[in-house]
């Protein structure tokens, strides 16, 4: 698995005023932009080619990250326009740049210490999701993981989707059939969330997952950013 996608097009509204002038994935954490933690981990996992989707303050990404050569990567940027395309639309927009093999996709506004090399290079179905324990701000979780490693929309002991997964292109093959007439579906390029496609795949038993019990943070507010900063600084001392 040599290609990866980083979702970095969000507006970062909950992080304002920090994101008024800086995209959330470029906010510094323990001495480097949040997205750089991902780039370093992807490079360590053997990824050599990364697509970063952008919208809000898009020009700052190439200005800050360049072509990726400093990490042994090749970075391409997939601009979504002034309005972000959501996760599904963003992935669909980036597919032409990602080749034909399964790829890793990572939310640009999370931090975790998971080893990306441990992710399956060939998911059994259409996607493999990394799930984590439910954080205080999301106590009900997202999906259930059974003993056989299949992910379900319903079930006991629900876990939270970490924002890290491995995907096959075929997950988006029938996106319009799944999305229907949802708002944004008729936009050019289309704008829609990935979750409905994952749920449809789960209904067909085509989504696997694993439970990651290490460190993970959804950097969704200035308070959680400050907490992550303190935790990482403590690790360095």
PDB file of C-alpha atoms in Angstrom:
ATOM      1  CA  UNK A   1       0.000   0.000   0.000  1.00  0.00           C
ATOM      2  CA  UNK A   2       1.921   2.965  -1.273  1.00  0.00           C
ATOM      3  CA  UNK A   3      -0.651   5.755  -1.618  1.00  0.00           C
ATOM      4  CA  UNK A   4      -2.537   7.810   0.956  1.00  0.00           C
ATOM      5  CA  UNK A   5      -5.099  10.591   1.153  1.00  0.00           C
ATOM      6  CA  UNK A   6      -5.243  13.215   3.895  1.00  0.00           C
ATOM      7  CA  UNK A   7      -8.522  15.062   4.401  1.00  0.00           C
ATOM      8  CA  UNK A   8      -7.491  18.677   4.961  1.00  0.00           C
ATOM      9  CA  UNK A   9     -10.257  20.745   3.327  1.00  0.00           C
ATOM     10  CA  UNK A  10     -12.444  21.537   6.342  1.00  0.00           C
ATOM     11  CA  UNK A  11     -13.224  25.031   7.504  1.00  0.00           C
ATOM     12  CA  UNK A  12     -12.234  24.363  11.118  1.00  0.00           C
ATOM     13  CA  UNK A  13     -15.185  26.362  12.412  1.00  0.00           C
ATOM     14  CA  UNK A  14     -15.005  24.982  15.961  1.00  0.00           C
ATOM     15  CA  UNK A  15     -11.341  25.991  16.157  1.00  0.00           C
ATOM     16  CA  UNK A  16     -11.903  29.663  15.489  1.00  0.00           C
ATOM     17  CA  UNK A  17     -10.234  32.112  15.884  1.00  0.00           C
ATOM     18  CA  UNK A  18      -7.177  29.866  15.414  1.00  0.00           C
ATOM     19  CA  UNK A  19      -8.367  28.770  11.977  1.00  0.00           C
ATOM     20  CA  UNK A  20      -9.251  32.237  10.712  1.00  0.00           C
ATOM     21  CA  UNK A  21      -5.720  32.515   9.338  1.00  0.00           C
ATOM     22  CA  UNK A  22      -4.405  28.947   9.486  1.00  0.00           C
ATOM     23  CA  UNK A  23      -6.056  25.709   8.269  1.00  0.00           C
ATOM     24  CA  UNK A  24      -6.591  23.322  11.172  1.00  0.00           C
ATOM     25  CA  UNK A  25      -4.194  20.630   9.860  1.00  0.00           C
ATOM     26  CA  UNK A  26      -1.428  23.253   9.755  1.00  0.00           C
ATOM     27  CA  UNK A  27      -1.860  24.376  13.358  1.00  0.00           C
ATOM     28  CA  UNK A  28       1.347  23.677  15.284  1.00  0.00           C
ATOM     29  CA  UNK A  29       1.424  20.870  17.836  1.00  0.00           C
ATOM     30  CA  UNK A  30       4.598  20.250  19.826  1.00  0.00           C
ATOM     31  CA  UNK A  31       6.759  22.092  17.337  1.00  0.00           C
ATOM     32  CA  UNK A  32       5.320  21.024  13.981  1.00  0.00           C
ATOM     33  CA  UNK A  33       2.059  21.239  12.067  1.00  0.00           C
ATOM     34  CA  UNK A  34      -0.525  18.609  12.963  1.00  0.00           C
ATOM     35  CA  UNK A  35      -0.480  17.233   9.406  1.00  0.00           C
ATOM     36  CA  UNK A  36       3.281  16.688   9.563  1.00  0.00           C
ATOM     37  CA  UNK A  37       2.773  14.062  12.262  1.00  0.00           C
ATOM     38  CA  UNK A  38       0.707  12.163   9.676  1.00  0.00           C
ATOM     39  CA  UNK A  39       3.231  12.645   6.900  1.00  0.00           C
ATOM     40  CA  UNK A  40       6.028  11.293   9.061  1.00  0.00           C
ATOM     41  CA  UNK A  41       3.992   8.245  10.058  1.00  0.00           C
ATOM     42  CA  UNK A  42       2.931   7.562   6.481  1.00  0.00           C
ATOM     43  CA  UNK A  43       6.522   7.750   5.283  1.00  0.00           C
ATOM     44  CA  UNK A  44       7.605   5.396   8.078  1.00  0.00           C
ATOM     45  CA  UNK A  45       4.890   2.949   6.968  1.00  0.00           C
ATOM     46  CA  UNK A  46       6.283   2.779   3.433  1.00  0.00           C
ATOM     47  CA  UNK A  47       3.861   5.199   1.770  1.00  0.00           C
ATOM     48  CA  UNK A  48       5.598   7.253  -0.908  1.00  0.00           C
ATOM     49  CA  UNK A  49       2.743   9.214  -2.499  1.00  0.00           C
ATOM     50  CA  UNK A  50       0.223  11.377  -0.627  1.00  0.00           C
ATOM     51  CA  UNK A  51      -2.755  13.355  -1.919  1.00  0.00           C
ATOM     52  CA  UNK A  52      -3.901  16.205   0.302  1.00  0.00           C
ATOM     53  CA  UNK A  53      -7.332  17.631  -0.413  1.00  0.00           C
ATOM     54  CA  UNK A  54      -7.646  21.343   0.291  1.00  0.00           C
ATOM     55  CA  UNK A  55     -10.175  24.181   0.330  1.00  0.00           C
ATOM     56  CA  UNK A  56      -9.972  26.633   3.240  1.00  0.00           C
ATOM     57  CA  UNK A  57      -6.769  28.718   2.902  1.00  0.00           C
ATOM     58  CA  UNK A  58      -5.600  26.123   0.380  1.00  0.00           C
ATOM     59  CA  UNK A  59      -2.509  28.016  -0.727  1.00  0.00           C
ATOM     60  CA  UNK A  60      -0.911  27.557   2.682  1.00  0.00           C
ATOM     61  CA  UNK A  61      -0.499  23.803   2.230  1.00  0.00           C
ATOM     62  CA  UNK A  62       1.994  23.822  -0.669  1.00  0.00           C
ATOM     63  CA  UNK A  63       3.664  26.873   0.847  1.00  0.00           C
ATOM     64  CA  UNK A  64       4.236  24.959   4.083  1.00  0.00           C
ATOM     65  CA  UNK A  65       4.687  21.371   2.916  1.00  0.00           C
ATOM     66  CA  UNK A  66       6.095  21.759  -0.583  1.00  0.00           C
ATOM     67  CA  UNK A  67       6.372  18.638  -2.703  1.00  0.00           C
ATOM     68  CA  UNK A  68       6.919  16.307   0.261  1.00  0.00           C
ATOM     69  CA  UNK A  69      10.527  15.482  -0.589  1.00  0.00           C
ATOM     70  CA  UNK A  70      11.768  16.393   2.894  1.00  0.00           C
ATOM     71  CA  UNK A  71       9.873  13.318   4.182  1.00  0.00           C
ATOM     72  CA  UNK A  72      10.705  11.108   1.224  1.00  0.00           C
ATOM     73  CA  UNK A  73       7.192  11.590  -0.129  1.00  0.00           C
ATOM     74  CA  UNK A  74       5.607  12.925  -3.258  1.00  0.00           C
ATOM     75  CA  UNK A  75       2.676  15.196  -2.387  1.00  0.00           C
ATOM     76  CA  UNK A  76      -0.112  16.171  -4.758  1.00  0.00           C
ATOM     77  CA  UNK A  77      -2.853  18.634  -3.854  1.00  0.00           C
ATOM     78  CA  UNK A  78      -6.509  18.138  -4.778  1.00  0.00           C
ATOM     79  CA  UNK A  79      -8.217  21.525  -4.540  1.00  0.00           C
ATOM     80  CA  UNK A  80     -11.950  21.230  -3.880  1.00  0.00           C
ATOM     81  CA  UNK A  81     -12.879  24.836  -4.519  1.00  0.00           C
ATOM     82  CA  UNK A  82     -14.021  27.413  -1.965  1.00  0.00           C
ATOM     83  CA  UNK A  83     -16.650  25.043  -0.499  1.00  0.00           C
ATOM     84  CA  UNK A  84     -15.356  21.753   0.952  1.00  0.00           C
ATOM     85  CA  UNK A  85     -16.822  18.635  -0.639  1.00  0.00           C
ATOM     86  CA  UNK A  86     -17.248  16.644   2.605  1.00  0.00           C
ATOM     87  CA  UNK A  87     -15.457  13.323   3.065  1.00  0.00           C
ATOM     88  CA  UNK A  88     -17.262  11.390   0.330  1.00  0.00           C
ATOM     89  CA  UNK A  89     -17.079  14.137  -2.267  1.00  0.00           C
ATOM     90  CA  UNK A  90     -13.497  14.878  -1.276  1.00  0.00           C
ATOM     91  CA  UNK A  91     -12.481  11.244  -1.715  1.00  0.00           C
ATOM     92  CA  UNK A  92     -14.286  11.030  -5.052  1.00  0.00           C
ATOM     93  CA  UNK A  93     -12.549  14.211  -6.209  1.00  0.00           C
ATOM     94  CA  UNK A  94      -9.145  12.798  -5.229  1.00  0.00           C
ATOM     95  CA  UNK A  95      -9.579   9.310  -6.739  1.00  0.00           C
ATOM     96  CA  UNK A  96      -8.051  10.171 -10.138  1.00  0.00           C
ATOM     97  CA  UNK A  97      -4.811  11.049  -8.320  1.00  0.00           C
ATOM     98  CA  UNK A  98      -4.686   7.934  -6.144  1.00  0.00           C
ATOM     99  CA  UNK A  99      -4.060   5.116  -8.617  1.00  0.00           C
ATOM    100  CA  UNK A 100      -6.074   1.902  -8.635  1.00  0.00           C
ATOM    101  CA  UNK A 101      -4.862   0.084  -5.510  1.00  0.00           C
ATOM    102  CA  UNK A 102      -6.333   0.400  -1.988  1.00  0.00           C
ATOM    103  CA  UNK A 103      -5.116   3.476  -0.140  1.00  0.00           C
ATOM    104  CA  UNK A 104      -4.916   4.821   3.393  1.00  0.00           C
ATOM    105  CA  UNK A 105      -7.082   7.838   4.207  1.00  0.00           C
ATOM    106  CA  UNK A 106      -6.515   9.941   7.327  1.00  0.00           C
ATOM    107  CA  UNK A 107      -8.456  12.869   8.741  1.00  0.00           C
ATOM    108  CA  UNK A 108      -6.111  15.828   8.925  1.00  0.00           C
ATOM    109  CA  UNK A 109      -7.551  17.011  12.232  1.00  0.00           C
ATOM    110  CA  UNK A 110      -6.783  13.995  14.404  1.00  0.00           C
ATOM    111  CA  UNK A 111      -3.625  12.836  16.165  1.00  0.00           C
ATOM    112  CA  UNK A 112      -2.790   9.240  16.998  1.00  0.00           C
ATOM    113  CA  UNK A 113       0.262   7.079  17.560  1.00  0.00           C
ATOM    114  CA  UNK A 114      -1.024   4.066  15.648  1.00  0.00           C
ATOM    115  CA  UNK A 115       1.422   2.282  13.355  1.00  0.00           C
ATOM    116  CA  UNK A 116       0.014   2.772   9.867  1.00  0.00           C
ATOM    117  CA  UNK A 117       2.121  -0.149   8.658  1.00  0.00           C
ATOM    118  CA  UNK A 118      -0.147  -2.421  10.724  1.00  0.00           C
ATOM    119  CA  UNK A 119      -3.159  -1.527   8.579  1.00  0.00           C
ATOM    120  CA  UNK A 120      -4.114  -4.173   5.997  1.00  0.00           C
ATOM    121  CA  UNK A 121      -2.803  -3.400   2.530  1.00  0.00           C
ATOM    122  CA  UNK A 122      -5.705  -5.331   0.992  1.00  0.00           C
ATOM    123  CA  UNK A 123      -8.920  -4.991   3.035  1.00  0.00           C
ATOM    124  CA  UNK A 124     -11.146  -8.061   2.894  1.00  0.00           C
ATOM    125  CA  UNK A 125     -14.068  -5.934   1.733  1.00  0.00           C
ATOM    126  CA  UNK A 126     -14.410  -2.365   0.528  1.00  0.00           C
ATOM    127  CA  UNK A 127     -12.919  -0.683   3.597  1.00  0.00           C
ATOM    128  CA  UNK A 128     -11.088  -1.322   6.839  1.00  0.00           C
ATOM    129  CA  UNK A 129     -11.649   1.161   9.674  1.00  0.00           C
ATOM    130  CA  UNK A 130      -9.505   1.853  12.716  1.00  0.00           C
ATOM    131  CA  UNK A 131     -11.832   2.222  15.706  1.00  0.00           C
ATOM    132  CA  UNK A 132     -11.009   3.685  19.119  1.00  0.00           C
ATOM    133  CA  UNK A 133     -12.602   3.913  22.550  1.00  0.00           C
ATOM    134  CA  UNK A 134     -15.299   6.570  22.746  1.00  0.00           C
ATOM    135  CA  UNK A 135     -13.961   9.942  23.900  1.00  0.00           C
ATOM    136  CA  UNK A 136     -15.897  12.057  26.419  1.00  0.00           C
ATOM    137  CA  UNK A 137     -17.282  14.312  23.678  1.00  0.00           C
ATOM    138  CA  UNK A 138     -18.629  11.317  21.713  1.00  0.00           C
ATOM    139  CA  UNK A 139     -19.826   8.784  24.300  1.00  0.00           C
ATOM    140  CA  UNK A 140     -22.229   6.845  22.054  1.00  0.00           C
ATOM    141  CA  UNK A 141     -19.622   5.963  19.436  1.00  0.00           C
ATOM    142  CA  UNK A 142     -20.162   5.354  15.721  1.00  0.00           C
ATOM    143  CA  UNK A 143     -20.034   1.659  14.842  1.00  0.00           C
ATOM    144  CA  UNK A 144     -19.912  -1.801  16.412  1.00  0.00           C
ATOM    145  CA  UNK A 145     -17.061  -4.252  15.887  1.00  0.00           C
ATOM    146  CA  UNK A 146     -17.838  -7.966  16.195  1.00  0.00           C
ATOM    147  CA  UNK A 147     -15.520 -10.797  17.235  1.00  0.00           C
ATOM    148  CA  UNK A 148     -14.827 -11.694  13.602  1.00  0.00           C
ATOM    149  CA  UNK A 149     -13.569  -8.191  12.821  1.00  0.00           C
ATOM    150  CA  UNK A 150     -16.606  -6.999  10.860  1.00  0.00           C
ATOM    151  CA  UNK A 151     -17.955  -3.491  11.409  1.00  0.00           C
ATOM    152  CA  UNK A 152     -21.690  -2.877  11.777  1.00  0.00           C
ATOM    153  CA  UNK A 153     -23.828   0.228  11.912  1.00  0.00           C
ATOM    154  CA  UNK A 154     -25.757  -1.177  14.878  1.00  0.00           C
ATOM    155  CA  UNK A 155     -24.725  -3.308  17.818  1.00  0.00           C
ATOM    156  CA  UNK A 156     -23.508  -3.347  21.380  1.00  0.00           C
ATOM    157  CA  UNK A 157     -20.221  -1.906  22.604  1.00  0.00           C
ATOM    158  CA  UNK A 158     -20.028   0.752  19.932  1.00  0.00           C
ATOM    159  CA  UNK A 159     -16.676   2.357  19.211  1.00  0.00           C
ATOM    160  CA  UNK A 160     -15.651   5.638  17.600  1.00  0.00           C
ATOM    161  CA  UNK A 161     -14.234   5.839  14.079  1.00  0.00           C
ATOM    162  CA  UNK A 162     -10.714   7.214  14.436  1.00  0.00           C
ATOM    163  CA  UNK A 163     -10.582   8.944  11.061  1.00  0.00           C
ATOM    164  CA  UNK A 164      -8.013   6.389   9.818  1.00  0.00           C
ATOM    165  CA  UNK A 165      -8.967   3.741   7.290  1.00  0.00           C
ATOM    166  CA  UNK A 166      -8.013   1.774   4.196  1.00  0.00           C
ATOM    167  CA  UNK A 167     -10.326   1.999   1.195  1.00  0.00           C
ATOM    168  CA  UNK A 168     -10.906   0.430  -2.172  1.00  0.00           C
ATOM    169  CA  UNK A 169     -12.033   2.624  -5.056  1.00  0.00           C
ATOM    170  CA  UNK A 170     -15.073   0.395  -5.464  1.00  0.00           C
ATOM    171  CA  UNK A 171     -16.579   1.850  -2.281  1.00  0.00           C
ATOM    172  CA  UNK A 172     -17.522   4.917  -4.333  1.00  0.00           C
ATOM    173  CA  UNK A 173     -18.584   3.093  -7.488  1.00  0.00           C
ATOM    174  CA  UNK A 174     -22.327   3.439  -6.801  1.00  0.00           C
ATOM    175  CA  UNK A 175     -22.145   6.588  -4.742  1.00  0.00           C
ATOM    176  CA  UNK A 176     -25.067   8.291  -6.483  1.00  0.00           C
ATOM    177  CA  UNK A 177     -27.339   5.304  -5.937  1.00  0.00           C
ATOM    178  CA  UNK A 178     -26.530   5.376  -2.226  1.00  0.00           C
ATOM    179  CA  UNK A 179     -26.637   9.158  -1.786  1.00  0.00           C
ATOM    180  CA  UNK A 180     -29.773   9.681  -3.855  1.00  0.00           C
ATOM    181  CA  UNK A 181     -30.956  13.280  -3.904  1.00  0.00           C
ATOM    182  CA  UNK A 182     -29.093  14.390  -0.782  1.00  0.00           C
ATOM    183  CA  UNK A 183     -28.093  18.043  -0.683  1.00  0.00           C
ATOM    184  CA  UNK A 184     -24.890  18.518  -2.678  1.00  0.00           C
ATOM    185  CA  UNK A 185     -25.280  15.419  -4.820  1.00  0.00           C
ATOM    186  CA  UNK A 186     -26.061  17.504  -7.906  1.00  0.00           C
ATOM    187  CA  UNK A 187     -23.254  19.994  -7.310  1.00  0.00           C
ATOM    188  CA  UNK A 188     -20.259  20.041  -9.622  1.00  0.00           C
ATOM    189  CA  UNK A 189     -18.129  18.531  -8.233  1.00  0.00           C
ATOM    190  CA  UNK A 190     -20.559  16.594  -6.004  1.00  0.00           C
ATOM    191  CA  UNK A 191     -20.533  17.176  -2.255  1.00  0.00           C
ATOM    192  CA  UNK A 192     -21.524  14.374   0.133  1.00  0.00           C
ATOM    193  CA  UNK A 193     -20.440  12.507   3.259  1.00  0.00           C
ATOM    194  CA  UNK A 194     -18.667   9.161   3.201  1.00  0.00           C
ATOM    195  CA  UNK A 195     -20.628   7.653   6.109  1.00  0.00           C
ATOM    196  CA  UNK A 196     -23.721   6.653   4.059  1.00  0.00           C
ATOM    197  CA  UNK A 197     -21.486   4.691   1.673  1.00  0.00           C
ATOM    198  CA  UNK A 198     -19.783   2.966   4.590  1.00  0.00           C
ATOM    199  CA  UNK A 199     -23.141   2.063   6.114  1.00  0.00           C
ATOM    200  CA  UNK A 200     -24.319   0.617   2.813  1.00  0.00           C
ATOM    201  CA  UNK A 201     -21.141  -1.453   2.599  1.00  0.00           C
ATOM    202  CA  UNK A 202     -21.568  -2.583   6.215  1.00  0.00           C
ATOM    203  CA  UNK A 203     -25.058  -3.835   5.380  1.00  0.00           C
ATOM    204  CA  UNK A 204     -23.407  -6.119   2.822  1.00  0.00           C
ATOM    205  CA  UNK A 205     -20.709  -7.295   5.223  1.00  0.00           C
ATOM    206  CA  UNK A 206     -18.018  -5.434   3.279  1.00  0.00           C
ATOM    207  CA  UNK A 207     -16.365  -3.356   6.030  1.00  0.00           C
ATOM    208  CA  UNK A 208     -13.794  -4.765   8.428  1.00  0.00           C
ATOM    209  CA  UNK A 209     -12.160  -3.049  11.351  1.00  0.00           C
ATOM    210  CA  UNK A 210      -9.740  -3.201  14.240  1.00  0.00           C
ATOM    211  CA  UNK A 211      -9.843  -1.742  17.741  1.00  0.00           C
ATOM    212  CA  UNK A 212      -6.914   0.546  18.447  1.00  0.00           C
ATOM    213  CA  UNK A 213      -6.326   1.122  22.152  1.00  0.00           C
ATOM    214  CA  UNK A 214      -3.402   3.535  21.974  1.00  0.00           C
ATOM    215  CA  UNK A 215      -3.305   7.320  22.097  1.00  0.00           C
ATOM    216  CA  UNK A 216      -5.776   9.157  19.886  1.00  0.00           C
ATOM    217  CA  UNK A 217      -7.193  12.693  19.896  1.00  0.00           C
ATOM    218  CA  UNK A 218      -9.855  14.410  17.836  1.00  0.00           C
ATOM    219  CA  UNK A 219      -8.339  17.890  17.697  1.00  0.00           C
ATOM    220  CA  UNK A 220     -11.716  19.581  17.381  1.00  0.00           C
ATOM    221  CA  UNK A 221     -11.468  22.532  19.761  1.00  0.00           C
ATOM    222  CA  UNK A 222      -8.767  24.924  20.992  1.00  0.00           C
ATOM    223  CA  UNK A 223      -9.014  23.235  24.386  1.00  0.00           C
ATOM    224  CA  UNK A 224      -8.254  19.774  22.977  1.00  0.00           C
ATOM    225  CA  UNK A 225      -5.419  21.230  20.917  1.00  0.00           C
ATOM    226  CA  UNK A 226      -3.899  22.722  24.075  1.00  0.00           C
ATOM    227  CA  UNK A 227      -4.336  19.421  25.919  1.00  0.00           C
ATOM    228  CA  UNK A 228      -2.610  17.513  23.101  1.00  0.00           C
ATOM    229  CA  UNK A 229       0.208  20.044  23.115  1.00  0.00           C
ATOM    230  CA  UNK A 230       0.745  19.509  26.839  1.00  0.00           C
ATOM    231  CA  UNK A 231       0.648  15.712  26.516  1.00  0.00           C
ATOM    232  CA  UNK A 232       3.163  15.624  23.678  1.00  0.00           C
ATOM    233  CA  UNK A 233       5.493  18.058  25.403  1.00  0.00           C
ATOM    234  CA  UNK A 234       5.354  15.837  28.487  1.00  0.00           C
ATOM    235  CA  UNK A 235       6.364  12.838  26.370  1.00  0.00           C
ATOM    236  CA  UNK A 236       9.392  14.736  25.113  1.00  0.00           C
ATOM    237  CA  UNK A 237      10.738  15.514  28.578  1.00  0.00           C
TER     238      UNK A 237
END
